[in-house]
Amino acid sequence: NVWMSNAPDAYQRFYFTPLIVLFFIVAIASLMMRQFHGAMRTDARYRVSLEQEVSRQRRELEAQHQRQQVHTRQEAVQAERERIVRDMHDGLGAQLVGLLSNVRHNPATRTLESDIELALEQLRATMDSLSATETDLETVLAQFRFHHEARLNRSGLSLHWRVQPLHVPPWEPAALWQMELMLREVFANILKHAHAQHITVTAGCNAEGLCHIAIEDDGQGFDSQNRNPNCSGGRGLRHLQERSDALGLHLEINSSTKGTRIVWNWSRNWLPMQELPT
């Protein structure tokens, strides 16, 4: 304004042009600073998001690696179990079958025949438990009935099976094995000591979500309070109680001169404990 003005007093006049220019410079600088700070905040958010994504991916990879390790161990254990089952079947199983065939032709070896049959049944049950991968309690009960009902009938015992569907969460194989060991212990004691004629097995869950497995016989009974460790019955009761406690199941034993009733109770959604006795 001053340089291009023809007025003789142009240098003495006040013009707003310098202020306007200064205002535009400050405005442009402010806008650039605002854009810079916005870019910095965006970059910070991007870095935080990237770190979170990297952490999430790392956790997923670690979890996948752990699952792969567990799967690899399970496959190795299953392969070893199958090898043991084959060796037991081809070795000990074949020898017991041959021995049983020999003693059946000798009337004087009836007791030995019964013992060999019992050993074969236990061997088959052990091989089933090693090779089985199911976690269904009903299947385990059905297999137990299949392996033991014929021997009970030959011994003069009548088995009454009243097992209802058990809609419970899957049990670990170790827990199922412990349950089968307890069932074996109870049936063995009935065969040896009860002198019973009937065995009734009941199982199921009620409307309140309480599940049970019960075994009842009409034998001579015993003193359920006898926990003397030097007595075989005391050891059997103690072992039942220890295994039941390890599984987290409530055990009830009621015995009288009219028979014995053994019951395991647990909540439908209960999962047996992992630390189990060997």
Short mmCIF file of N, CA, C and O in Angstrom, two decimals, residues 17-144:
data_model
loop_
_atom_site.label_atom_id
_atom_site.label_comp_id
_atom_site.label_asym_id
_atom_site.label_seq_id
_atom_site.Cartn_x
_atom_site.Cartn_y
_atom_site.Cartn_z
N THR A 17 -2.61 -4.00 6.31
CA THR A 17 -2.02 -5.11 5.55
C THR A 17 -0.98 -5.89 6.35
O THR A 17 -1.00 -7.13 6.35
N PRO A 18 -0.02 -5.24 7.05
CA PRO A 18 0.94 -6.04 7.83
C PRO A 18 0.26 -6.89 8.90
O PRO A 18 0.67 -8.04 9.12
N LEU A 19 -0.77 -6.33 9.52
CA LEU A 19 -1.47 -7.14 10.54
C LEU A 19 -2.19 -8.33 9.91
O LEU A 19 -2.23 -9.43 10.47
N ILE A 20 -2.79 -8.08 8.74
CA ILE A 20 -3.49 -9.18 8.07
C ILE A 20 -2.50 -10.28 7.68
O ILE A 20 -2.76 -11.49 7.85
N VAL A 21 -1.34 -9.86 7.16
CA VAL A 21 -0.33 -10.84 6.79
C VAL A 21 0.14 -11.62 8.02
O VAL A 21 0.28 -12.86 7.98
N LEU A 22 0.38 -10.89 9.11
CA LEU A 22 0.80 -11.57 10.35
C LEU A 22 -0.28 -12.53 10.83
O LEU A 22 0.02 -13.65 11.28
N PHE A 23 -1.55 -12.11 10.72
CA PHE A 23 -2.64 -12.98 11.15
C PHE A 23 -2.68 -14.27 10.32
O PHE A 23 -2.83 -15.38 10.85
N PHE A 24 -2.49 -14.11 9.00
CA PHE A 24 -2.50 -15.30 8.15
C PHE A 24 -1.32 -16.22 8.46
O PHE A 24 -1.43 -17.44 8.43
N ILE A 25 -0.16 -15.62 8.75
CA ILE A 25 1.00 -16.45 9.10
C ILE A 25 0.73 -17.23 10.38
O ILE A 25 1.01 -18.43 10.46
N VAL A 26 0.17 -16.53 11.39
CA VAL A 26 -0.14 -17.22 12.66
C VAL A 26 -1.21 -18.29 12.44
O VAL A 26 -1.14 -19.39 12.99
N ALA A 27 -2.24 -17.97 11.61
CA ALA A 27 -3.30 -18.95 11.36
C ALA A 27 -2.76 -20.19 10.66
O ALA A 27 -3.09 -21.33 11.02
N ILE A 28 -1.92 -19.95 9.64
CA ILE A 28 -1.35 -21.10 8.92
C ILE A 28 -0.47 -21.93 9.85
O ILE A 28 -0.49 -23.17 9.83
N ALA A 29 0.34 -21.22 10.69
CA ALA A 29 1.20 -21.95 11.63
C ALA A 29 0.35 -22.75 12.63
O ALA A 29 0.67 -23.91 12.95
N SER A 30 -0.74 -22.14 13.11
CA SER A 30 -1.62 -22.87 14.04
C SER A 30 -2.25 -24.08 13.38
O SER A 30 -2.35 -25.16 13.98
N LEU A 31 -2.69 -23.90 12.12
CA LEU A 31 -3.29 -25.02 11.41
C LEU A 31 -2.28 -26.15 11.21
O LEU A 31 -2.60 -27.33 11.37
N MET A 32 -1.04 -25.78 10.87
CA MET A 32 -0.01 -26.80 10.69
C MET A 32 0.30 -27.51 11.99
O MET A 32 0.49 -28.74 12.02
N MET A 33 0.35 -26.75 13.11
CA MET A 33 0.60 -27.39 14.41
C MET A 33 -0.54 -28.33 14.78
O MET A 33 -0.32 -29.42 15.34
N ARG A 34 -1.77 -27.87 14.47
CA ARG A 34 -2.92 -28.74 14.78
C ARG A 34 -2.87 -30.03 13.97
O ARG A 34 -3.11 -31.12 14.50
N GLN A 35 -2.53 -29.89 12.66
CA GLN A 35 -2.41 -31.09 11.85
C GLN A 35 -1.28 -31.99 12.35
O GLN A 35 -1.40 -33.22 12.36
N PHE A 36 -0.18 -31.39 12.80
CA PHE A 36 0.95 -32.17 13.31
C PHE A 36 0.57 -32.94 14.57
O PHE A 36 0.87 -34.14 14.69
N HIS A 37 -0.10 -32.24 15.51
CA HIS A 37 -0.53 -32.91 16.74
C HIS A 37 -1.55 -34.01 16.45
O HIS A 37 -1.54 -35.08 17.08
N GLY A 38 -2.45 -33.75 15.49
CA GLY A 38 -3.41 -34.79 15.12
C GLY A 38 -2.71 -36.02 14.55
O GLY A 38 -3.07 -37.17 14.85
N ALA A 39 -1.70 -35.76 13.71
CA ALA A 39 -0.96 -36.89 13.14
C ALA A 39 -0.21 -37.65 14.23
O ALA A 39 -0.13 -38.90 14.20
N MET A 40 0.34 -36.92 15.22
CA MET A 40 1.04 -37.59 16.31
C MET A 40 0.08 -38.45 17.14
O MET A 40 0.43 -39.58 17.53
N ARG A 41 -1.12 -37.91 17.42
CA ARG A 41 -2.09 -38.70 18.18
C ARG A 41 -2.53 -39.94 17.39
O ARG A 41 -2.67 -41.03 17.95
N THR A 42 -2.74 -39.76 16.08
CA THR A 42 -3.12 -40.92 15.25
C THR A 42 -2.02 -41.96 15.26
O THR A 42 -2.27 -43.17 15.35
N ASP A 43 -0.79 -41.49 15.16
CA ASP A 43 0.34 -42.42 15.18
C ASP A 43 0.44 -43.15 16.52
O ASP A 43 0.72 -44.35 16.56
N ALA A 44 0.17 -42.44 17.63
CA ALA A 44 0.21 -43.08 18.95
C ALA A 44 -0.89 -44.13 19.07
O ALA A 44 -0.65 -45.24 19.59
N ARG A 45 -2.10 -43.77 18.60
CA ARG A 45 -3.18 -44.76 18.64
C ARG A 45 -2.86 -45.97 17.77
O ARG A 45 -3.15 -47.11 18.14
N TYR A 46 -2.24 -45.73 16.65
CA TYR A 46 -1.89 -46.84 15.76
C TYR A 46 -0.86 -47.75 16.42
O TYR A 46 -0.94 -48.98 16.33
N ARG A 47 0.13 -47.14 17.10
CA ARG A 47 1.14 -47.93 17.78
C ARG A 47 0.52 -48.76 18.90
O ARG A 47 0.85 -49.95 19.07
N VAL A 48 -0.41 -48.16 19.68
CA VAL A 48 -1.07 -48.90 20.75
C VAL A 48 -1.89 -50.05 20.17
O VAL A 48 -1.85 -51.19 20.67
N SER A 49 -2.65 -49.76 19.09
CA SER A 49 -3.44 -50.81 18.46
C SER A 49 -2.56 -51.92 17.91
O SER A 49 -2.88 -53.11 18.02
N LEU A 50 -1.42 -51.53 17.32
CA LEU A 50 -0.51 -52.53 16.78
C LEU A 50 0.08 -53.39 17.89
O LEU A 50 0.19 -54.62 17.75
N GLU A 51 0.45 -52.77 19.01
CA GLU A 51 0.98 -53.55 20.14
C GLU A 51 -0.06 -54.50 20.69
O GLU A 51 0.25 -55.65 21.03
N GLN A 52 -1.31 -54.04 20.79
CA GLN A 52 -2.37 -54.92 21.26
C GLN A 52 -2.59 -56.10 20.32
O GLN A 52 -2.78 -57.24 20.75
N GLU A 53 -2.57 -55.83 19.01
CA GLU A 53 -2.76 -56.91 18.05
C GLU A 53 -1.61 -57.90 18.10
O GLU A 53 -1.81 -59.12 18.01
N VAL A 54 -0.37 -57.37 18.24
CA VAL A 54 0.78 -58.26 18.35
C VAL A 54 0.68 -59.12 19.61
O VAL A 54 0.97 -60.33 19.59
N SER A 55 0.25 -58.51 20.72
CA SER A 55 0.09 -59.27 21.96
C SER A 55 -0.98 -60.34 21.81
O SER A 55 -0.82 -61.47 22.28
N ARG A 56 -2.09 -59.99 21.15
CA ARG A 56 -3.15 -60.97 20.95
C ARG A 56 -2.68 -62.12 20.08
O ARG A 56 -2.94 -63.30 20.37
N GLN A 57 -1.98 -61.79 19.00
CA GLN A 57 -1.45 -62.84 18.13
C GLN A 57 -0.45 -63.72 18.89
O GLN A 57 -0.42 -64.95 18.70
N ARG A 58 0.37 -63.10 19.75
CA ARG A 58 1.33 -63.88 20.52
C ARG A 58 0.63 -64.83 21.47
O ARG A 58 1.02 -65.99 21.61
N ARG A 59 -0.44 -64.35 22.14
CA ARG A 59 -1.19 -65.21 23.05
C ARG A 59 -1.84 -66.37 22.29
O ARG A 59 -1.85 -67.51 22.76
N GLU A 60 -2.40 -66.07 21.12
CA GLU A 60 -3.02 -67.13 20.32
C GLU A 60 -1.99 -68.18 19.88
O GLU A 60 -2.25 -69.38 19.91
N LEU A 61 -0.80 -67.70 19.49
CA LEU A 61 0.24 -68.65 19.09
C LEU A 61 0.70 -69.50 20.26
O LEU A 61 0.93 -70.71 20.11
N GLU A 62 0.84 -68.88 21.44
CA GLU A 62 1.24 -69.65 22.61
C GLU A 62 0.17 -70.67 22.99
O GLU A 62 0.49 -71.82 23.32
N ALA A 63 -1.10 -70.25 22.94
CA ALA A 63 -2.18 -71.19 23.25
C ALA A 63 -2.22 -72.34 22.24
O ALA A 63 -2.41 -73.50 22.61
N GLN A 64 -2.05 -72.00 20.95
CA GLN A 64 -2.03 -73.04 19.92
C GLN A 64 -0.86 -73.99 20.12
O GLN A 64 -0.98 -75.20 19.95
N HIS A 65 0.28 -73.43 20.51
CA HIS A 65 1.45 -74.27 20.76
C HIS A 65 1.21 -75.21 21.93
O HIS A 65 1.57 -76.40 21.88
N GLN A 66 0.59 -74.69 22.99
CA GLN A 66 0.28 -75.55 24.14
C GLN A 66 -0.70 -76.64 23.76
O GLN A 66 -0.55 -77.80 24.17
N ARG A 67 -1.74 -76.27 22.97
CA ARG A 67 -2.69 -77.29 22.53
C ARG A 67 -2.02 -78.35 21.68
O ARG A 67 -2.32 -79.54 21.78
N GLN A 68 -1.09 -77.92 20.84
CA GLN A 68 -0.38 -78.87 20.00
C GLN A 68 0.48 -79.80 20.85
O GLN A 68 0.57 -81.01 20.57
N GLN A 69 1.11 -79.26 21.89
CA GLN A 69 1.91 -80.09 22.77
C GLN A 69 1.04 -81.11 23.49
O GLN A 69 1.41 -82.29 23.60
N VAL A 70 -0.13 -80.65 23.99
CA VAL A 70 -1.04 -81.57 24.68
C VAL A 70 -1.51 -82.65 23.72
O VAL A 70 -1.56 -83.85 24.07
N HIS A 71 -1.86 -82.25 22.50
CA HIS A 71 -2.33 -83.22 21.51
C HIS A 71 -1.23 -84.23 21.18
O HIS A 71 -1.49 -85.44 21.05
N THR A 72 0.00 -83.74 21.06
CA THR A 72 1.12 -84.64 20.76
C THR A 72 1.34 -85.63 21.90
O THR A 72 1.55 -86.83 21.67
N ARG A 73 1.26 -85.13 23.14
CA ARG A 73 1.42 -86.04 24.29
C ARG A 73 0.29 -87.05 24.34
O ARG A 73 0.52 -88.24 24.63
N GLN A 74 -0.93 -86.60 24.07
CA GLN A 74 -2.05 -87.53 24.08
C GLN A 74 -1.90 -88.60 23.01
O GLN A 74 -2.21 -89.78 23.25
N GLU A 75 -1.45 -88.21 21.82
CA GLU A 75 -1.23 -89.19 20.78
C GLU A 75 -0.15 -90.19 21.17
O GLU A 75 -0.28 -91.40 20.92
N ALA A 76 0.91 -89.70 21.81
CA ALA A 76 1.97 -90.60 22.25
C ALA A 76 1.46 -91.57 23.32
O ALA A 76 1.77 -92.77 23.28
N VAL A 77 0.68 -91.04 24.27
CA VAL A 77 0.13 -91.91 25.31
C VAL A 77 -0.82 -92.94 24.72
O VAL A 77 -0.79 -94.12 25.09
N GLN A 78 -1.67 -92.50 23.78
CA GLN A 78 -2.61 -93.43 23.15
C GLN A 78 -1.87 -94.51 22.37
O GLN A 78 -2.26 -95.69 22.39
N ALA A 79 -0.81 -94.12 21.67
CA ALA A 79 -0.04 -95.12 20.93
C ALA A 79 0.61 -96.13 21.87
O ALA A 79 0.64 -97.33 21.59
N GLU A 80 1.12 -95.63 23.00
CA GLU A 80 1.71 -96.55 23.97
C GLU A 80 0.66 -97.47 24.59
O GLU A 80 0.92 -98.66 24.81
N ARG A 81 -0.52 -96.94 24.84
CA ARG A 81 -1.60 -97.78 25.36
C ARG A 81 -1.97 -98.88 24.38
O ARG A 81 -2.17 -100.04 24.76
N GLU A 82 -2.07 -98.51 23.11
CA GLU A 82 -2.41 -99.51 22.10
C GLU A 82 -1.32 -100.59 22.01
O GLU A 82 -1.63 -101.77 21.82
N ARG A 83 -0.08 -100.18 22.14
CA ARG A 83 1.00 -101.17 22.13
C ARG A 83 0.88 -102.11 23.32
O ARG A 83 1.03 -103.34 23.18
N ILE A 84 0.60 -101.56 24.51
CA ILE A 84 0.45 -102.40 25.69
C ILE A 84 -0.73 -103.36 25.53
O ILE A 84 -0.65 -104.53 25.90
N VAL A 85 -1.83 -102.85 24.96
CA VAL A 85 -3.00 -103.71 24.75
C VAL A 85 -2.65 -104.86 23.82
O VAL A 85 -3.03 -106.01 24.06
N ARG A 86 -1.94 -104.56 22.74
CA ARG A 86 -1.55 -105.63 21.81
C ARG A 86 -0.66 -106.66 22.49
O ARG A 86 -0.83 -107.88 22.30
N ASP A 87 0.30 -106.17 23.28
CA ASP A 87 1.19 -107.10 23.96
C ASP A 87 0.43 -107.96 24.98
O ASP A 87 0.69 -109.16 25.09
N MET A 88 -0.50 -107.35 25.70
CA MET A 88 -1.28 -108.11 26.68
C MET A 88 -2.16 -109.14 25.99
O MET A 88 -2.30 -110.28 26.46
N HIS A 89 -2.76 -108.74 24.86
CA HIS A 89 -3.65 -109.66 24.14
C HIS A 89 -2.87 -110.83 23.54
O HIS A 89 -3.26 -111.99 23.66
N ASP A 90 -1.75 -110.52 22.90
CA ASP A 90 -0.99 -111.57 22.22
C ASP A 90 -0.16 -112.40 23.18
O ASP A 90 0.16 -113.56 22.87
N GLY A 91 0.20 -111.83 24.33
CA GLY A 91 1.03 -112.56 25.28
C GLY A 91 0.25 -113.19 26.41
O GLY A 91 -0.10 -114.38 26.37
N LEU A 92 -0.06 -112.39 27.42
CA LEU A 92 -0.74 -112.90 28.60
C LEU A 92 -2.13 -113.44 28.27
O LEU A 92 -2.55 -114.49 28.79
N GLY A 93 -2.86 -112.74 27.41
CA GLY A 93 -4.20 -113.19 27.07
C GLY A 93 -4.19 -114.56 26.40
O GLY A 93 -4.98 -115.45 26.74
N ALA A 94 -3.29 -114.75 25.44
CA ALA A 94 -3.22 -116.05 24.76
C ALA A 94 -2.83 -117.16 25.73
O ALA A 94 -3.36 -118.29 25.65
N GLN A 95 -1.92 -116.89 26.64
CA GLN A 95 -1.52 -117.90 27.61
C GLN A 95 -2.67 -118.27 28.54
O GLN A 95 -2.88 -119.46 28.85
N LEU A 96 -3.43 -117.28 28.99
CA LEU A 96 -4.56 -117.58 29.88
C LEU A 96 -5.63 -118.39 29.15
O LEU A 96 -6.23 -119.30 29.74
N VAL A 97 -5.89 -118.06 27.90
CA VAL A 97 -6.89 -118.81 27.14
C VAL A 97 -6.44 -120.26 26.97
O VAL A 97 -7.23 -121.20 27.11
N GLY A 98 -5.18 -120.45 26.65
CA GLY A 98 -4.69 -121.82 26.53
C GLY A 98 -4.75 -122.58 27.84
O GLY A 98 -5.13 -123.76 27.88
N LEU A 99 -4.39 -121.92 28.94
CA LEU A 99 -4.46 -122.57 30.25
C LEU A 99 -5.90 -122.91 30.61
O LEU A 99 -6.18 -123.99 31.15
N LEU A 100 -6.83 -122.02 30.30
CA LEU A 100 -8.23 -122.28 30.60
C LEU A 100 -8.74 -123.48 29.79
O LEU A 100 -9.50 -124.31 30.30
N SER A 101 -8.32 -123.59 28.54
CA SER A 101 -8.75 -124.72 27.73
C SER A 101 -8.24 -126.04 28.30
O SER A 101 -8.93 -127.06 28.27
N ASN A 102 -7.05 -126.02 28.88
CA ASN A 102 -6.49 -127.24 29.45
C ASN A 102 -7.20 -127.65 30.74
O ASN A 102 -7.49 -128.83 30.96
N VAL A 103 -7.48 -126.70 31.62
CA VAL A 103 -8.06 -127.05 32.92
C VAL A 103 -9.54 -127.41 32.79
O VAL A 103 -10.09 -128.07 33.67
N ARG A 104 -10.21 -126.99 31.74
CA ARG A 104 -11.63 -127.32 31.59
C ARG A 104 -11.85 -128.82 31.37
O ARG A 104 -12.94 -129.33 31.61
N HIS A 105 -10.83 -129.49 30.93
CA HIS A 105 -10.96 -130.92 30.70
C HIS A 105 -10.64 -131.74 31.96
O HIS A 105 -10.69 -132.97 31.91
N ASN A 106 -10.33 -131.06 33.04
CA ASN A 106 -10.01 -131.76 34.29
C ASN A 106 -11.02 -131.35 35.35
O ASN A 106 -11.02 -130.21 35.79
N PRO A 107 -11.89 -132.26 35.79
CA PRO A 107 -12.91 -131.90 36.78
C PRO A 107 -12.32 -131.45 38.12
O PRO A 107 -12.99 -130.76 38.88
N ALA A 108 -11.11 -131.81 38.39
CA ALA A 108 -10.51 -131.46 39.68
C ALA A 108 -10.00 -130.03 39.73
O ALA A 108 -9.49 -129.59 40.76
N THR A 109 -10.12 -129.32 38.64
CA THR A 109 -9.57 -127.96 38.60
C THR A 109 -10.66 -126.92 38.40
O THR A 109 -10.45 -125.91 37.73
N ARG A 110 -11.83 -127.14 38.97
CA ARG A 110 -12.94 -126.20 38.81
C ARG A 110 -12.61 -124.85 39.45
O ARG A 110 -12.92 -123.80 38.91
N THR A 111 -11.98 -124.87 40.62
CA THR A 111 -11.62 -123.61 41.27
C THR A 111 -10.61 -122.84 40.45
O THR A 111 -10.71 -121.61 40.28
N LEU A 112 -9.65 -123.57 39.91
CA LEU A 112 -8.65 -122.92 39.05
C LEU A 112 -9.29 -122.35 37.80
O LEU A 112 -8.93 -121.26 37.34
N GLU A 113 -10.28 -123.04 37.26
CA GLU A 113 -10.99 -122.53 36.08
C GLU A 113 -11.69 -121.21 36.40
O GLU A 113 -11.63 -120.26 35.61
N SER A 114 -12.33 -121.14 37.56
CA SER A 114 -13.01 -119.90 37.95
C SER A 114 -12.01 -118.76 38.11
O SER A 114 -12.27 -117.63 37.69
N ASP A 115 -10.86 -119.06 38.71
CA ASP A 115 -9.84 -118.01 38.89
C ASP A 115 -9.31 -117.53 37.55
O ASP A 115 -9.07 -116.33 37.35
N ILE A 116 -9.11 -118.45 36.61
CA ILE A 116 -8.60 -118.05 35.29
C ILE A 116 -9.64 -117.22 34.55
O ILE A 116 -9.31 -116.23 33.88
N GLU A 117 -10.92 -117.60 34.66
CA GLU A 117 -11.97 -116.81 34.01
C GLU A 117 -12.01 -115.40 34.58
O GLU A 117 -12.18 -114.42 33.86
N LEU A 118 -11.86 -115.31 35.91
CA LEU A 118 -11.83 -113.98 36.53
C LEU A 118 -10.64 -113.18 36.03
O LEU A 118 -10.75 -111.98 35.74
N ALA A 119 -9.48 -113.83 35.92
CA ALA A 119 -8.29 -113.13 35.43
C ALA A 119 -8.48 -112.66 33.99
O ALA A 119 -8.07 -111.55 33.62
N LEU A 120 -9.12 -113.49 33.17
CA LEU A 120 -9.38 -113.10 31.79
C LEU A 120 -10.34 -111.92 31.71
O LEU A 120 -10.14 -110.99 30.91
N GLU A 121 -11.36 -111.92 32.53
CA GLU A 121 -12.31 -110.80 32.54
C GLU A 121 -11.62 -109.52 32.98
O GLU A 121 -11.83 -108.45 32.40
N GLN A 122 -10.78 -109.62 33.99
CA GLN A 122 -10.06 -108.43 34.43
C GLN A 122 -9.08 -107.95 33.37
O GLN A 122 -8.89 -106.75 33.17
N LEU A 123 -8.46 -108.92 32.66
CA LEU A 123 -7.55 -108.54 31.58
C LEU A 123 -8.30 -107.84 30.46
O LEU A 123 -7.84 -106.81 29.94
N ARG A 124 -9.47 -108.35 30.08
CA ARG A 124 -10.25 -107.69 29.03
C ARG A 124 -10.68 -106.30 29.46
O ARG A 124 -10.64 -105.35 28.66
N ALA A 125 -11.12 -106.18 30.71
CA ALA A 125 -11.54 -104.85 31.20
C ALA A 125 -10.37 -103.88 31.22
O ALA A 125 -10.52 -102.70 30.88
N THR A 126 -9.20 -104.36 31.61
CA THR A 126 -8.02 -103.49 31.62
C THR A 126 -7.66 -103.05 30.21
O THR A 126 -7.34 -101.88 29.97
N MET A 127 -7.72 -103.97 29.24
CA MET A 127 -7.43 -103.59 27.87
C MET A 127 -8.45 -102.61 27.33
O MET A 127 -8.11 -101.68 26.59
N ASP A 128 -9.73 -102.78 27.69
CA ASP A 128 -10.75 -101.82 27.27
C ASP A 128 -10.46 -100.44 27.84
O ASP A 128 -10.62 -99.42 27.16
N SER A 129 -10.06 -100.41 29.11
CA SER A 129 -9.79 -99.11 29.75
C SER A 129 -8.57 -98.43 29.14
O SER A 129 -8.51 -97.21 29.06
N LEU A 130 -7.58 -99.23 28.69
CA LEU A 130 -6.40 -98.64 28.08
C LEU A 130 -6.66 -98.15 26.67
O LEU A 130 -6.12 -97.12 26.25
N SER A 131 -7.47 -98.88 25.93
CA SER A 131 -7.71 -98.52 24.53
C SER A 131 -8.89 -97.58 24.35
O SER A 131 -9.07 -97.01 23.28
N ALA A 132 -9.72 -97.41 25.37
CA ALA A 132 -10.91 -96.57 25.22
C ALA A 132 -10.54 -95.10 25.25
O ALA A 132 -9.65 -94.67 25.97
N THR A 133 -11.24 -94.33 24.46
CA THR A 133 -11.06 -92.87 24.43
C THR A 133 -12.34 -92.13 24.79
O THR A 133 -12.34 -90.91 24.86
N GLU A 134 -13.43 -92.86 25.03
CA GLU A 134 -14.68 -92.18 25.33
C GLU A 134 -14.67 -91.67 26.76
O GLU A 134 -13.92 -92.14 27.61
N THR A 135 -15.48 -90.66 27.01
CA THR A 135 -15.61 -90.09 28.35
C THR A 135 -17.05 -90.17 28.82
O THR A 135 -17.50 -89.35 29.61
N ASP A 136 -17.76 -91.18 28.32
CA ASP A 136 -19.18 -91.35 28.64
C ASP A 136 -19.31 -92.35 29.79
O ASP A 136 -18.92 -93.52 29.65
N LEU A 137 -19.87 -91.89 30.91
CA LEU A 137 -20.03 -92.77 32.06
C LEU A 137 -21.00 -93.90 31.77
O LEU A 137 -20.82 -95.03 32.26
N GLU A 138 -22.03 -93.64 30.98
CA GLU A 138 -22.99 -94.70 30.63
C GLU A 138 -22.30 -95.82 29.85
O GLU A 138 -22.59 -97.00 30.07
N THR A 139 -21.39 -95.47 28.95
CA THR A 139 -20.67 -96.49 28.19
C THR A 139 -19.82 -97.35 29.10
O THR A 139 -19.73 -98.58 28.93
N VAL A 140 -19.18 -96.72 30.07
CA VAL A 140 -18.36 -97.49 31.02
C VAL A 140 -19.22 -98.46 31.81
O VAL A 140 -18.85 -99.63 32.01
N LEU A 141 -20.39 -98.02 32.26
CA LEU A 141 -21.28 -98.91 32.99
C LEU A 141 -21.76 -100.06 32.10
O LEU A 141 -21.84 -101.21 32.55
N ALA A 142 -22.07 -99.75 30.85
CA ALA A 142 -22.51 -100.80 29.94
C ALA A 142 -21.41 -101.83 29.70
O ALA A 142 -21.67 -103.04 29.67
N GLN A 143 -20.17 -101.37 29.53
CA GLN A 143 -19.06 -102.29 29.35
C GLN A 143 -18.84 -103.14 30.60
O GLN A 143 -18.54 -104.33 30.51
N PHE A 144 -19.00 -102.53 31.76
CA PHE A 144 -18.85 -103.29 33.01
C PHE A 144 -19.89 -104.40 33.09
O PHE A 144 -19.58 -105.53 33.47
#
